[in-house]
Structures are given as structure tokens and as C-alpha cells.
XYZ file of C-alpha atoms in Angstrom:
630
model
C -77.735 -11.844 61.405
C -75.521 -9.507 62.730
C -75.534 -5.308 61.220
C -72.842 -5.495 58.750
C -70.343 -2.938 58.394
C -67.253 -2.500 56.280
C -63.809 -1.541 58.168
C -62.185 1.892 57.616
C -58.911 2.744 56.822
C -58.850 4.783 59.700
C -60.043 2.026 62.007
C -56.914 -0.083 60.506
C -54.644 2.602 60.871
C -55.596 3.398 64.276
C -54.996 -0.370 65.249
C -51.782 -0.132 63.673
C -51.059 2.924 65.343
C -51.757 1.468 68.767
C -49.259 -1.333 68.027
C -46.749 0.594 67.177
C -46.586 1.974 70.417
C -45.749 -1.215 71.534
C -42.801 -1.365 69.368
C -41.667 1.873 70.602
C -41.665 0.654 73.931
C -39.354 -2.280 72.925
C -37.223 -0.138 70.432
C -38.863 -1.691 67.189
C -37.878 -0.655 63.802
C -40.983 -0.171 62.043
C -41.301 0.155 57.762
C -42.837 3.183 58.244
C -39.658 4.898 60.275
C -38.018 3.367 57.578
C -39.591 5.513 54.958
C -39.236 8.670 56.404
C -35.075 7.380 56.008
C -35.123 6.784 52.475
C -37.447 9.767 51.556
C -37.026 11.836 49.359
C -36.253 8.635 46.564
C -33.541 8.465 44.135
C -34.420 10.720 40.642
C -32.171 9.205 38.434
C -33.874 5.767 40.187
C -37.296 6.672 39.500
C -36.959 7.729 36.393
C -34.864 4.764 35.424
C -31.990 6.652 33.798
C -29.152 4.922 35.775
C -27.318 1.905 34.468
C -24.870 -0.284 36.450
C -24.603 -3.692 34.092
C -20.930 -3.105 33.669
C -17.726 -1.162 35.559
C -17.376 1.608 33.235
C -19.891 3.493 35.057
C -22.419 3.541 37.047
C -23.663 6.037 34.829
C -26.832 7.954 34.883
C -28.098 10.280 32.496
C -28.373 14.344 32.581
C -28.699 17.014 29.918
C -24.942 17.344 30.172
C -24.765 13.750 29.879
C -27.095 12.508 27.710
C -25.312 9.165 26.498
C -23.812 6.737 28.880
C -19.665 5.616 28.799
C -20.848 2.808 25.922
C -22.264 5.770 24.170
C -26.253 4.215 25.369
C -28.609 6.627 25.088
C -31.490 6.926 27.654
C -34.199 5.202 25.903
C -31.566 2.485 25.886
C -31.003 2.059 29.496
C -34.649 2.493 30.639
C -36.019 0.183 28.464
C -32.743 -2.554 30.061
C -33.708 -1.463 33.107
C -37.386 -2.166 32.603
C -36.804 -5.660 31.264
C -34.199 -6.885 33.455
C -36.830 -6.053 36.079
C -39.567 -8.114 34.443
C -36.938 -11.061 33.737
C -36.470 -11.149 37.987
C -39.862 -11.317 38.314
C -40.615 -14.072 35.898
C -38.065 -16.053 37.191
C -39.493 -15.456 40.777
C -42.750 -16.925 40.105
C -41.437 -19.169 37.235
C -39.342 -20.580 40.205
C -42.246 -21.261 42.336
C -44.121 -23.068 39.736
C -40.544 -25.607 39.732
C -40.977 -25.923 43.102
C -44.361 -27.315 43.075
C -43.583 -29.512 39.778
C -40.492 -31.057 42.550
C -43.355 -31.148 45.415
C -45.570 -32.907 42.545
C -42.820 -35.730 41.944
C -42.724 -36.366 45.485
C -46.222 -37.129 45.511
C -46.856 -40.616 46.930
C -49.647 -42.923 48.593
C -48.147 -42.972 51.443
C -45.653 -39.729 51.475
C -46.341 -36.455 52.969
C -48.036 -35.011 49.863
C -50.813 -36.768 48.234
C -52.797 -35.953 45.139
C -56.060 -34.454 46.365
C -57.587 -33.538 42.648
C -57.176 -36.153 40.385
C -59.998 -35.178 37.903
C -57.558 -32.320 37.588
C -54.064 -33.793 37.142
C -55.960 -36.445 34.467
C -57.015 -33.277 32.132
C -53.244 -31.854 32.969
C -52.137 -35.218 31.471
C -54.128 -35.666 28.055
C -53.026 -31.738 28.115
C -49.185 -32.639 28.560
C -49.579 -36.017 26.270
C -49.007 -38.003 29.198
C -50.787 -41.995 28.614
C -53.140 -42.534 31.672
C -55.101 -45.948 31.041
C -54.473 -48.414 33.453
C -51.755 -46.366 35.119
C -51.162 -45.615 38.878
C -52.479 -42.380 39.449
C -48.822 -41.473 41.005
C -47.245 -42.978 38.190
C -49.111 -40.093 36.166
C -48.215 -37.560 38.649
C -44.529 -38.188 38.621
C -44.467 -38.422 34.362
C -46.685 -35.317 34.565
C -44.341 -33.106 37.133
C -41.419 -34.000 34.486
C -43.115 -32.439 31.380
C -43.744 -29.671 33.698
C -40.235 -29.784 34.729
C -39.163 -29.404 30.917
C -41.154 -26.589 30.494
C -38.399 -24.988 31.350
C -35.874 -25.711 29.841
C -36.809 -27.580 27.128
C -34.464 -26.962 23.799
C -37.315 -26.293 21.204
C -40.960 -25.238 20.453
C -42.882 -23.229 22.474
C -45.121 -23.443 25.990
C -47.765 -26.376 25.961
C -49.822 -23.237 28.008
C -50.108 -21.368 24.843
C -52.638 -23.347 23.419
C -55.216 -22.429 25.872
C -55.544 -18.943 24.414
C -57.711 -18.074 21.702
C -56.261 -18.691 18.158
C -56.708 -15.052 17.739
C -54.342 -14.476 20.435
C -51.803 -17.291 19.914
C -51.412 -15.958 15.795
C -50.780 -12.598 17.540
C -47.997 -13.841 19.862
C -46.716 -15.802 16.860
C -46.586 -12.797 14.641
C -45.354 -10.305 16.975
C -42.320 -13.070 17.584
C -43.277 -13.090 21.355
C -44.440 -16.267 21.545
C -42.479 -17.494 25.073
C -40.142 -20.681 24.367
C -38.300 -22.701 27.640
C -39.101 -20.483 30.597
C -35.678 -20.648 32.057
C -34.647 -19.585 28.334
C -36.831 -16.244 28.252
C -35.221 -15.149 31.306
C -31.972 -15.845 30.026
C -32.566 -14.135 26.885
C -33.721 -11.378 29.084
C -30.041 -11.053 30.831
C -28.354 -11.855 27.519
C -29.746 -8.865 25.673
C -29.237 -6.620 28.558
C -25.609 -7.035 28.892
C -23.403 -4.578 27.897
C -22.676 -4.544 24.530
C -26.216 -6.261 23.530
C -29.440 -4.343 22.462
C -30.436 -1.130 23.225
C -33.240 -0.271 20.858
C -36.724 0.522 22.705
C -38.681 -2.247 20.471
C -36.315 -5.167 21.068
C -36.810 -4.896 24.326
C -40.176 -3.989 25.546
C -40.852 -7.338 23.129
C -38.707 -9.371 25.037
C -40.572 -7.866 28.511
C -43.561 -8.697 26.887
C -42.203 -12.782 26.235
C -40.550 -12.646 29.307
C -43.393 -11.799 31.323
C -45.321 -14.358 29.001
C -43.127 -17.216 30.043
C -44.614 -16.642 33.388
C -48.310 -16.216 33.595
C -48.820 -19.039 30.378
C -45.843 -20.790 31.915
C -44.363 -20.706 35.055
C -47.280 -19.043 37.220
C -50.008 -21.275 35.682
C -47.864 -24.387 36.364
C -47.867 -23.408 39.773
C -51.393 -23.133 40.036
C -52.297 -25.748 38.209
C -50.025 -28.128 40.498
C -50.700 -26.762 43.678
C -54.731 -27.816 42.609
C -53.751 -31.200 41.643
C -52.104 -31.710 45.234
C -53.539 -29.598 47.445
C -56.982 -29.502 45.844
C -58.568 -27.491 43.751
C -60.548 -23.901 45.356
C -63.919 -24.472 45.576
C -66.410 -21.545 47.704
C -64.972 -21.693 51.887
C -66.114 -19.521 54.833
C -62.913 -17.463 56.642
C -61.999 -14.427 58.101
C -59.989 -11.820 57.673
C -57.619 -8.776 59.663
C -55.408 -9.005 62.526
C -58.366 -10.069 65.077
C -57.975 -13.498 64.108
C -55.074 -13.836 66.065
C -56.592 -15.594 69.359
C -54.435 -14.293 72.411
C -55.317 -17.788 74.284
C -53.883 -19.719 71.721
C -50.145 -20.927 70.079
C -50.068 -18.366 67.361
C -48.088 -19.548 64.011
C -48.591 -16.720 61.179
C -47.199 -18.440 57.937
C -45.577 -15.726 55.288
C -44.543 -16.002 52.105
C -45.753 -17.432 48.588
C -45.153 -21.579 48.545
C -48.376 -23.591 49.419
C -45.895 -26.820 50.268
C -44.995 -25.622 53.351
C -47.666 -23.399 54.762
C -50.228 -26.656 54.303
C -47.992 -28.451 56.150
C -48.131 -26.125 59.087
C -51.718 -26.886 58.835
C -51.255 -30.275 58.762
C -49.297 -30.382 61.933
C -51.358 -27.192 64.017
C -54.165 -29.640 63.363
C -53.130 -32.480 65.134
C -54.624 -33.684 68.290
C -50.874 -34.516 69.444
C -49.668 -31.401 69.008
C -53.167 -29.704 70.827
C -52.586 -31.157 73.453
C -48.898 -30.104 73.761
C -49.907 -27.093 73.365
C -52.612 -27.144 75.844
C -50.102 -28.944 78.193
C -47.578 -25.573 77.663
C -50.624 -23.570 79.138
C -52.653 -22.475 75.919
C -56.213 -23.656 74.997
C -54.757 -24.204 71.483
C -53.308 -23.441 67.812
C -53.746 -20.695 65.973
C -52.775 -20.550 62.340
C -53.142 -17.568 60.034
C -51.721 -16.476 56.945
C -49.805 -13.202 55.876
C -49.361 -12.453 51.830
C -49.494 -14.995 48.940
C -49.040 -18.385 51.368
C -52.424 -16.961 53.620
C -54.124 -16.454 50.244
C -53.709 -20.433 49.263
C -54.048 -21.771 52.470
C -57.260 -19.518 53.328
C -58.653 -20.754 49.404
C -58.308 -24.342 50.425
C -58.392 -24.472 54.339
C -60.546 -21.489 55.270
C -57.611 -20.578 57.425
C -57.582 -16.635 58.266
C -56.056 -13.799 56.978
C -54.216 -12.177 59.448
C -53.034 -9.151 56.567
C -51.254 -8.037 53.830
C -47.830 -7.124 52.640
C -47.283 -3.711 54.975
C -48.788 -5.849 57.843
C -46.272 -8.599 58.186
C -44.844 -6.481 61.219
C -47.873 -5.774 62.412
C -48.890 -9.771 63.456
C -44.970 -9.497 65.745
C -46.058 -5.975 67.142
C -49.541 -7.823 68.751
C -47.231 -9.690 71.196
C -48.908 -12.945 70.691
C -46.824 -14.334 68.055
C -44.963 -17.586 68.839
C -43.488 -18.089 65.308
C -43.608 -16.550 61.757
C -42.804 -18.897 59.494
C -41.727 -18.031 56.155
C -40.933 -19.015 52.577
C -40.090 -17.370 49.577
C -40.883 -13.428 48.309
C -41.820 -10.338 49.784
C -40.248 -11.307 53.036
C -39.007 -8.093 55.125
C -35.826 -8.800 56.199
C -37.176 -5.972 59.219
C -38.974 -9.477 60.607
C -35.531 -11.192 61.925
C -34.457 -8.142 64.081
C -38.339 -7.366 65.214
C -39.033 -10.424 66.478
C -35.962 -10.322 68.634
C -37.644 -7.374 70.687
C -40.776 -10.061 71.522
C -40.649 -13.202 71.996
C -41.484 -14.111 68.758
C -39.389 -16.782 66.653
C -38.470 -16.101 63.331
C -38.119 -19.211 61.193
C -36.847 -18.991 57.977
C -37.081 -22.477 55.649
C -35.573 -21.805 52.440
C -32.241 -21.589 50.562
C -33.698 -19.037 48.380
C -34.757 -16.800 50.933
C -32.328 -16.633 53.862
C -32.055 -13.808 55.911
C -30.148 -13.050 58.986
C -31.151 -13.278 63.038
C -33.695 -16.543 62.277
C -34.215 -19.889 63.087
C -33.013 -21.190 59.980
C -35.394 -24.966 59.172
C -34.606 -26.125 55.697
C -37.838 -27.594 54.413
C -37.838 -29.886 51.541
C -41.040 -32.103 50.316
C -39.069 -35.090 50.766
C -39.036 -34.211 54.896
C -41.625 -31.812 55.180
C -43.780 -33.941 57.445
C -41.063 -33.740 60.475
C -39.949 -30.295 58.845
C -43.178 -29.083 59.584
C -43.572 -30.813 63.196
C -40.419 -29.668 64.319
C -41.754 -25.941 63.792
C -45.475 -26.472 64.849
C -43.031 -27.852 68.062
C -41.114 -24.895 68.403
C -43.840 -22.846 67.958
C -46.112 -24.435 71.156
C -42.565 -24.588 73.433
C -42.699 -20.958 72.585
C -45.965 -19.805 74.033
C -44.472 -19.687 77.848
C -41.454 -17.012 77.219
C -44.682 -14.574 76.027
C -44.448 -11.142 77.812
C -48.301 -9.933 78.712
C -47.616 -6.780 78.685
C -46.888 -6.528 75.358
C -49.936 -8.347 74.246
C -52.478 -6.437 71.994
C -54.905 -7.777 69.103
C -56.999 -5.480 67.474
C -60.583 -6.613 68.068
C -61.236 -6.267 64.737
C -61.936 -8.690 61.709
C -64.134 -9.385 58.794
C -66.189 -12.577 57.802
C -64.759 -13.548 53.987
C -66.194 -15.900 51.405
C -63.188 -17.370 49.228
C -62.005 -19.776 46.785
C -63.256 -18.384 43.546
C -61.089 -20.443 41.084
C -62.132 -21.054 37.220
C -63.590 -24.164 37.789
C -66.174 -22.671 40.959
C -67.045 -19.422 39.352
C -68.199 -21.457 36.166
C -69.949 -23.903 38.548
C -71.732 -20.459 40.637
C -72.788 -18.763 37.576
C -74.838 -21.500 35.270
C -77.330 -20.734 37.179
C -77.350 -16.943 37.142
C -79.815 -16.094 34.370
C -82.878 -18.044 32.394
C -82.599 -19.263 28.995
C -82.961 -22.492 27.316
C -79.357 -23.060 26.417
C -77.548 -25.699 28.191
C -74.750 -24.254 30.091
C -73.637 -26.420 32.310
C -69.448 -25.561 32.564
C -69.699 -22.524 30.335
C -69.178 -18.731 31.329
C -72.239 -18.015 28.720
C -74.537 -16.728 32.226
C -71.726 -14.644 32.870
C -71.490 -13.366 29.185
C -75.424 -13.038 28.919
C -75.243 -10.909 32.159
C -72.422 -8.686 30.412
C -74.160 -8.225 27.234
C -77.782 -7.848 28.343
C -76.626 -4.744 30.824
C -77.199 -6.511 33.879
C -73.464 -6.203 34.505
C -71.064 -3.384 32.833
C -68.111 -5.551 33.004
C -65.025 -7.053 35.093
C -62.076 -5.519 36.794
C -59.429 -8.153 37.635
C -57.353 -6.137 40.267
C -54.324 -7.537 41.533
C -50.888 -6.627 43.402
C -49.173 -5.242 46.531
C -49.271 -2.546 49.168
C -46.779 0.243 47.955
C -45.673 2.853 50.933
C -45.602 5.315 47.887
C -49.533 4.711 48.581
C -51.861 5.122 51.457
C -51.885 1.157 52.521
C -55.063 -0.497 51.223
C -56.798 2.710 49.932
C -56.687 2.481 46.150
C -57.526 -0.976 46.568
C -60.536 -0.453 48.685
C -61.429 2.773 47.452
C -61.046 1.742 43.979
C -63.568 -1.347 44.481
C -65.983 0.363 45.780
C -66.486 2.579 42.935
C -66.383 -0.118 40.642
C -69.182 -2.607 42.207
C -71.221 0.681 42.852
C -71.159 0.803 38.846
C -72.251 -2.892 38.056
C -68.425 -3.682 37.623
C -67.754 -7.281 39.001
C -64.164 -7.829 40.781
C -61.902 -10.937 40.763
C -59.472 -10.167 42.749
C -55.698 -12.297 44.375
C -52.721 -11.574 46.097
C -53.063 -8.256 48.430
C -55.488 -6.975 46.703
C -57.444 -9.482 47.706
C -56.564 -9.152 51.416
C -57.319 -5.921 51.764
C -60.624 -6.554 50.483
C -61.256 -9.286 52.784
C -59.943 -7.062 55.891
C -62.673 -4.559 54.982
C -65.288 -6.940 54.538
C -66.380 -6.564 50.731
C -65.727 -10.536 50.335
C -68.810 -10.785 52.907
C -71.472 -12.152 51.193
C -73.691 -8.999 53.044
C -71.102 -6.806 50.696
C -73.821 -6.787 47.651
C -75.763 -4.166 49.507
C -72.874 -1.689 47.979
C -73.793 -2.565 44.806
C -75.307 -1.105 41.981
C -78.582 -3.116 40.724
C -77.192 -4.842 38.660
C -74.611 -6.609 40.408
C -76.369 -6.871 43.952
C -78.709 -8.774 41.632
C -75.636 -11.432 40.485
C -74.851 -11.145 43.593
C -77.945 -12.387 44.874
C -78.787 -15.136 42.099
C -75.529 -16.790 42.416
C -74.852 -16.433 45.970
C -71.441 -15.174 46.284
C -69.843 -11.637 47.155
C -68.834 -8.714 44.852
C -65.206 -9.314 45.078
C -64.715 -12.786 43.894
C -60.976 -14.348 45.336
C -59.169 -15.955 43.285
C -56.051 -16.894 45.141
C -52.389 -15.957 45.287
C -50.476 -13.969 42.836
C -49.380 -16.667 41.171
C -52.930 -17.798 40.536
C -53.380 -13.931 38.336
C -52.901 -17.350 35.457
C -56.465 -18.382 36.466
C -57.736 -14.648 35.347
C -55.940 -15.732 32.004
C -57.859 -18.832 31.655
C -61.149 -17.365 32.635
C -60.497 -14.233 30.373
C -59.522 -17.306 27.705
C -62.856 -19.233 27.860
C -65.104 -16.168 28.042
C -63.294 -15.140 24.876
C -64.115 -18.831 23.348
C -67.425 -18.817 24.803
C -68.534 -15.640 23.420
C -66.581 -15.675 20.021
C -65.082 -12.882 20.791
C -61.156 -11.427 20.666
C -60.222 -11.390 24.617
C -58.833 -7.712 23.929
C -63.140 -6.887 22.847
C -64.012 -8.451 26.256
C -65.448 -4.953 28.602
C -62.591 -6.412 31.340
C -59.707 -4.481 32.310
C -56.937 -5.298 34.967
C -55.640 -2.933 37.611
C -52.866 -3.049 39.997
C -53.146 -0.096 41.971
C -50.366 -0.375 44.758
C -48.126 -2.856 42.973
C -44.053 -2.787 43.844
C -42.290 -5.297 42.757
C -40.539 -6.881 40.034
C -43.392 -9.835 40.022
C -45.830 -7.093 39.321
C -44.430 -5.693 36.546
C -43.673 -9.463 34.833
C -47.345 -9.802 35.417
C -48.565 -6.749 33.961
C -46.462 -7.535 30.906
C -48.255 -10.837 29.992
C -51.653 -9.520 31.005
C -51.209 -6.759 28.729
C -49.566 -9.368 26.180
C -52.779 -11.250 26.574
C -54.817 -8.470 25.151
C -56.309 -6.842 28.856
C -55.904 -3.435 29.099
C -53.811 -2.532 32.507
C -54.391 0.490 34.607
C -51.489 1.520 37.546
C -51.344 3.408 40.515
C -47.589 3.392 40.551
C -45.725 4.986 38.382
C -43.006 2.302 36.444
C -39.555 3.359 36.308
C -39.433 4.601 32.823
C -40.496 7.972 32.896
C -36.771 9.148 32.197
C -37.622 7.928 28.515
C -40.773 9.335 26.488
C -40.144 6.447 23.790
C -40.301 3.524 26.074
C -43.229 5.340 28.422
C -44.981 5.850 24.673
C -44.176 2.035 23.668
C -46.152 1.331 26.975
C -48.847 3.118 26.826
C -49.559 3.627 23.296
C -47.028 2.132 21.073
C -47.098 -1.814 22.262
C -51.731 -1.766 21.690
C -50.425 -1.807 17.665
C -48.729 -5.512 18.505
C -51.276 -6.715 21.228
C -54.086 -4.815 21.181
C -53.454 -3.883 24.860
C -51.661 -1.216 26.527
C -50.949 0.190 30.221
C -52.456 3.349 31.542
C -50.720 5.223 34.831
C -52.999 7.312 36.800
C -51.186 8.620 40.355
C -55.070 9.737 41.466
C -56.814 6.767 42.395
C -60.068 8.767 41.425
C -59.183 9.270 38.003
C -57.895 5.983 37.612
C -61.187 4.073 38.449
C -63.283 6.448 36.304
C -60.781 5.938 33.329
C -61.446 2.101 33.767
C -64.936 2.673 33.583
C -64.648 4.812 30.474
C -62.700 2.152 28.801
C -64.972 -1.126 29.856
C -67.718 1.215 28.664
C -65.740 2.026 24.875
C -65.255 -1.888 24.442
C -69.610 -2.173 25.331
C -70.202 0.521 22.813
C -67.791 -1.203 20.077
C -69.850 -4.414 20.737
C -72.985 -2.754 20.628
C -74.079 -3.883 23.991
């Protein structure tokens, strides 16, 4: 076996470095140019002081202002500001988990999506109250994806989801009248109570964040995941790699983008056909290439092994190598940067959605109904593409990372039973993970999730931060960039445990998997709920008593922040390395950090030094051991 060896930052940023000199050769646009133009940042932005929800204004708030037009005073319009900006991110994700319920009724014997787990969509059923005896499994697919489908916008009670909490938690959501109804509903509220003339009182609304952001990771998010098992097939342990070498400069490259599984597997489908190989060998390549950028690489890489080309602030960086035919892309954290970039290369832009349309792509609307032809059509595109590449402006970083992947509920239960020694039966339990909390052997979990933020040095708090933590016993499960950038650096190699303290490099060893366990896309943050749900079940304790904390060091969107708010709702501590915009008001910032712990027994904690943060995680998983007396 080959020495291992993590990558640096700096080797990244040199690579990235080196590639944009190719984009300054071709007059490229790059996000870090871009930057430099919008710096310094908007104060009355940051702070969240401004308010534009009607035409009296804009207004923004100064000591010689202190109340806007309507006579709202600051804590007011930060704390609308704050939830409006959770409601767009639980509607974001909330609207990917529809998506998949559509793909899900689509679902057929002989259609272009199949159901690959049906052990899975059978539980989902008894779940939902669906009748399964002597029923065509597709039949109980279709019935399923409908309950789903009123999950959202269903006129009474309250998400099916809920009930997978402890009763502990579920009484608290119930008392604290944050219980999420209809999905669609919450959001609604959401807008409703931040139009003018509505509420302005701090508590009102961080408790309608809090439901908001609710609706989506017990709701909308966990529907997602839990559909996109049932028909792609549920993560189980897979082999890939990871970082910008896995680009092969003989080959069609397609690098899929975005966050909907539908598509991107369909890609696969297609890339993988000996038809289409041998087009593409016939156009003068030795063959196809798929790899993943964001959310869509992190499902596809789960269930395919397919590679990781990067993370968010990469997604120019896979046009910059030269050697892309097509990115193809779906919904969120698209650049719109990507349509004008790839006109400088050769590169084709294609662009599949109505939600997410942007302007100089190839524009191929992708529905599940024709997503087989959809997707053949682009794979086609893709291959014709290959002969109008410019050698000269070809460059891939030699460098990548082996990564071990796939860590959903249902694997890490089946890795762990059979971690430690005892007489207990306990097979599809977390108790060896609990036993390995309790007797020392581990200090606790970090659940570390989120985004590249330029406001950050790209990957660093997530790397940096990791290291620290497994170097201290602290176990990782990790999705969405987070994940990525932990793969690109190589501490989802197996090899990885030799960074470890004792304790863990022992896990490590036992159950045979890495110290940074991936659990998928961000949308899949709902499998963190479950697991935190059954360790809480299986231990008898509260989940907010658990020594687990989450941690989204580089987070920047509006998804982020919906997410924080119903991890925090669950009871899970949340640490930042990004300041929310809410600083402009000390009684929302105090509801956030302080205040909102007497309703959930959780609160956030923002820490700009990356340093501090991780060693105020530490301090806190190691308050919760000392309150258990472990």
C-alpha cells in the first residue's frame, strides 16, 4: 500500500492558482475577481438592519433613525429578515423533496426510474398508513409518493416525520407551539408574518424560524432522502475518489452540478452505456468521464462511487481545466459565472430546469417522465463535444484522494454492532456506538455540515476543524461540502485513522471505516436527525444530553440557516463560522444564542476563529459527558 498523505490547502490553492492562469489567458471572470468587486460588504446588510418588504422605504436603521417609516424598530426587522431567510431555504430543500415524491410516482417496471430499495419504501408505507399485502410494489410506490405529496399541503395535523423523534422532543415542539404543520404552509406563514403590517416582536418570529426550518429537515429534506433511497437505493459503504484529478484528460468529461439525484443518475445511466462508449470512442476519446460537483456529486458518489471532482468554490474550477465537454446542472448553488465561463472554452453549459434557468446555456428541460432521452440527448452532446477541445488550454491537477462513502443510518448501524464485546444482542442498534461514548473510548460526535463561504479561507475551517476534533476521540459525520472537502484532503481514506487519537483510530480500526463518516447531500443533514433520534431511544437519553454537537463552519446560504434552525430545534447544539445577519439586534442575536436553549434546550454559538470554535465544541461535548457522569 501506497505512503498516505493528506492534501494541503496550499497544494489546492496552488492548483487553483495555476488554472486560473488559464482563465486569464481567455479573459475568464473568476469568483474570486469577483470578491475583490463587492468588498468591502454592505453594513446595514450584514448587520441585517435594512428592510425592503414594502415601498415606503427601503429603510435601514441608524442612531438618527432608529425606527423604520412603519415605525419597526430594529429588533423587528432583523428578526423578518432572519426568518424570511430561513422560509427560502426551507422551501428550497422542501422543494426538492416534491420533486423526488413526482420522480417517485413515475416509478414504473418498465419506466426510466425503478424502485431499487423496496425493504425501504415497505417501512415508508406502514410509516405513511399505506396497505401493502398483496399489492404491486409500484402500486405502493405511487399511493406512497401521494401521502408524501400531501405533506405539504395537507389542511390539518402535523408532519407524519415528527413521530420519529423522541417523545421528549415531540412534547417540546408541541409545547413551544413549533410543532411544523403542511410544509408549503410553514413557509407561507413565514411570508405572511413578515409582511408589512404583520409581526415584529423578536419571539414570534425566531419561533416561526425555528417551525419553518422544522418543516424541512422532519419534512421536506427527510422526504427527499428517504425517496431518493427507495429509488435510487439506499447508501451502503463504496470506494471513490475525490479532487479535481479525477477528471481524465483522454476521456468525454460530463461534471454534473447541482442538488437533484433524478437527473445526475441518469447521466450515469447514459455515460455508462456501451452505445454511447463507443460514440465517444468513435469522436476520438478512449471514453466517459463522469464526476460530480456539490450536493448532486455527493448522491451520486454515495450510490455510484462516482468521483468528486469539488466543492461549491470549485464549480469554475472543473471549466478552467479545459477538459470539460459539458456541466450539467440542476437546482441550487448554481453560479450563474458558469454560462459566460464556459463560453471562453469549449465547454457546454446545460441547464435542465425551470427553477433554475440562467442565461448563455443550453437550456434541456428534464422531467422524470422523459428523462431517459433527456439524459441521452446530453450524454450526446456531451461526446459530439470532445472534438472542438482546445489543447492548449488543457490542465488537470494531478492530484486526488482515495474516499470511502455512503455512511447512511442504516450502514453505520450495520458497521458498528460489531465495534465492542458484550453479551447484549445488538444487531440494528447504535448501543456499540453508545457503549463506545460512555465507556471513554470515544468523547463524542461532531456532525459538521455546509458550504464554502469566500468570507472564509475555502476548505480550511472544515479541514482544519476536523482534524482537531478526530485528534481528540471526536467522531465526524459529515454531508454536503463539508464532506467534499474532506474527501479532497483524504481524511475519508480509510489510512485517515492514523490522525487519530486512541480512541478513535481504535473504532476506526474495529469497524473498518474512516474518521469522517459521509453521509450524503445536504438534504440528507435529516439522516443526522434520525441517527441523533435512535441514539437518543437507544440510550434513554434526551437527544439535547447526547455529547454531539453540529457545526457549519463556512455555511452561506439561506438552506444553511433553515437547517441550523431545526437542528438546533431538535435539541443539538450548533456552532458557526459565519457570522448570521443579525448582529444589528442584541435581542434577536441573544434569542439565538442564549434565549431560544429555554424552549429547546439548544442554542447557536458564533466563533469567527476557527481555533476557538473547535475547542469551544470540545468544551461543550465534554460539559454534556460530565452531566452524564461518563
Amino acid at each position: 500500500m501506497s505512503e498516505f498523505k493528506l492534501t494541503t490547502l496550499e497544494e489546492m490553492e496552488a492548483a487553483t492558482e495555476r488554472l486560473l492562469e488559464t482563465g486569464a489567458k481567455v479573459g475568464a471572470d473568476s469568483w474570486q475577481m469577483r470578491v475583490k468587486n463587492q468588498t468591502p460588504h454592505c453594513k446595514f446588510g450584514e448587520e441585517g438592519v435594512c428592510c425592503r418588504i414594502c415601498t415606503m422605504g427601503p429603510c435601514r436603521i441608524t442612531k438618527k433613525a432608529p425606527r423604520g417609516i412603519c415605525g419597526c424598530d430594529v429588533h423587528g426587522i432583523v428578526g423578518r429578515n432572519f426568518l424570511r431567510f430561513t422560509a427560502g431555504g426551507s422551501a428550497t430543500h422542501s422543494d426538492h423533496g416534491r420533486e423526488i415524491c413526482h420522480t417517485l410516482h413515475e416509478a414504473a417496471a418498465d419506466g426510466n426510474y425503478k424502485v431499487k430499495d423496496e425493504a425501504k419504501l415497505l417501512r415508508l408505507a406502514a410509516e405513511f398508513g399505506v396497505e401493502t399485502e398483496g399489492r404491486d410494489i409500484y402500486d405502493v410506490a405511487h399511493e406512497v409518493a401521494e401521502v408524501g405529496l400531501l405533506e405539504y399541503g395537507k389542511p390539518f395535523g402535523t408532519q407524519v416525520f415528527l413521530k420519529r423523534a423522541p417523545q421528549h422532543t415531540q412534547d417540546i415542539w408541541k409545547r413551544e407551539e413549533i410543532e411544523p404543520r403542511a410544509i408549503d404552509r410553514e413557509v407561507s406563514c413565514s411570508l405572511h408574518m413578515t409582511h408589512m403590517g404583520c409581526s415584529s416582536k423578536p419571539e414570534a418570529l425566531i419561533r416561526q424560524s425555528l417551525r419553518s426550518g422544522l418543516s424541512d429537515g422532519w419534512g421536506g429534506s427527510m422526504m427527499g432522502t428517504e425517496f431518493s433511497d427507495v429509488l435510487f437505493g439506499t447508501p451502503h459503504e463504496i470506494e471513490t475518489e475525490a479532487n479535481l484529478g479525477v477528471m481524465n484528460a483522454d476521456n468525454v468529461n460530463i461534471v454534473v452540478h447541482g442538488h437533484d439525484p433524478s437527473l445526475s443518475e441518469m447521466i450515469c445511466e447514459y455515460a455508462d452505456d456501451p452505445e454511447m462508449i463507443a460514440y465517444a470512442k468513435e469522436m476520438g476519446a478512449k471514453g466517459i468521464t463522469v464526476s460530480g460537483v456539490c450536493c448532486t456529486s455527493n448522491e451520486v458518489a454515495m450510490r455510484r462511487g462516482i468521483p468528486m471532482a469539488g466543492n461549491f468554490l470549485q464549480q469554475e474550477n472543473v471549466v478552467l481545466t479545459g477538459a470539460c465537454e459539458a456541466i450539467v446542472v440542476d437546482v441550487q448553488c448554481i453560479f450563474p459565472a458558469l454560462g459566460p465561463l464556459s463560453k471562453c472554452f469549449h465547454t457546454k453549459f446545460v441547464t435542465t430546469s425551470p427553477i433554475a434557468q440562467m442565461p448563455e446555456s443550453d437550456f434541456i428541460r428534464f422531467n422524470a417522465h422523459t428523462a431517459g432521452e433527456n439524459a441521452k440527448a446530453i450524454v450526446k452532446m456531451a461526446i459530439e463535444n470532445f472534438k472542438n477541445r482546445k489543447p492548449e488550454l488543457v490542465h488537470i491537477p494531478d492530484m486526488k484522494q482515495k474516499a470511502v462513502v455512503g455512511f447512511s443510518v442504516e450502514e453505520i448501524v450495520h458497521k458498528l454492532d460489531g465495534v465492542t464485546n458484550t453479551q447484549v444482542d445488538k444487531t440494528g442498534t447504535t448501543l456499540p456506538l453508545i457503549e463506545c461514548i460512555t465507556s471513554g473510548v470515544l468523547r463524542g460526535a461532531v456532525a459538521m455540515v455546509g458550504c464554502n463561504n469566500p468570507k472564509v479561507r475555502s476548505d480550511a475551517a472544515h479541514i482544519g476543524l476536523m482534524k482537531k476534533l478526530i485528534a481528540n476521540d471526536i467522531v465526524l459525520v459529515v454531508s454536503g461540502c463539508s464532506a467534499q472537502a474532506a474527501a479532497k484532503a483524504g481524511l475519508m481514506d480509510k489510512r485517515a485513522k492514523d490522525l487519530c487519537g486512541a480512541g478513535l483510530k481504535r473504532v476506526c480500526e474495529l469497524a473498518d471505516i474512516p474518521p469522517v463518516l459521509h453521509m450524503g447531500s445536504c438534504v440528507d443533514i435529516s439522516r443526522m436527525m434520525v441517527l441523533a433520534a435512535t441514539l437518543a431511544k437507544d440510550s434513554g437519553l434526551n437527544i439535547s444530553q447526547l455529547p454531539l454537537v453540529g457545526c457549519a463552519p463556512e455555511w452561506m446560504s439561506e438552506k444553511a440557516v433553515s437547517i441550523g434552525n431545526y437542528v438546533v430545534a431538535t435539541g443539538i447544539d450548533t456552532y458557526l463560522g459565519v457570522e448570521p445577519y443579525v448582529s444589528g439586534s442584541d435581542q434577536i442575536a441573544g434569542l439565538l444564542t442564549e434565549g431560544v436553549r429555554d424552549w429547546v434546550e439548544a442554542a447557536y454559538t458564533v466563533e469567527k476563529d476557527i481555533e476557538k470554535l473547535g475547542d469551544m465544541m470540545i468544551e461543550r461535548i465534554e460539559e454534556k459527558r460530565a452531566a452524564l457522569g461518563i
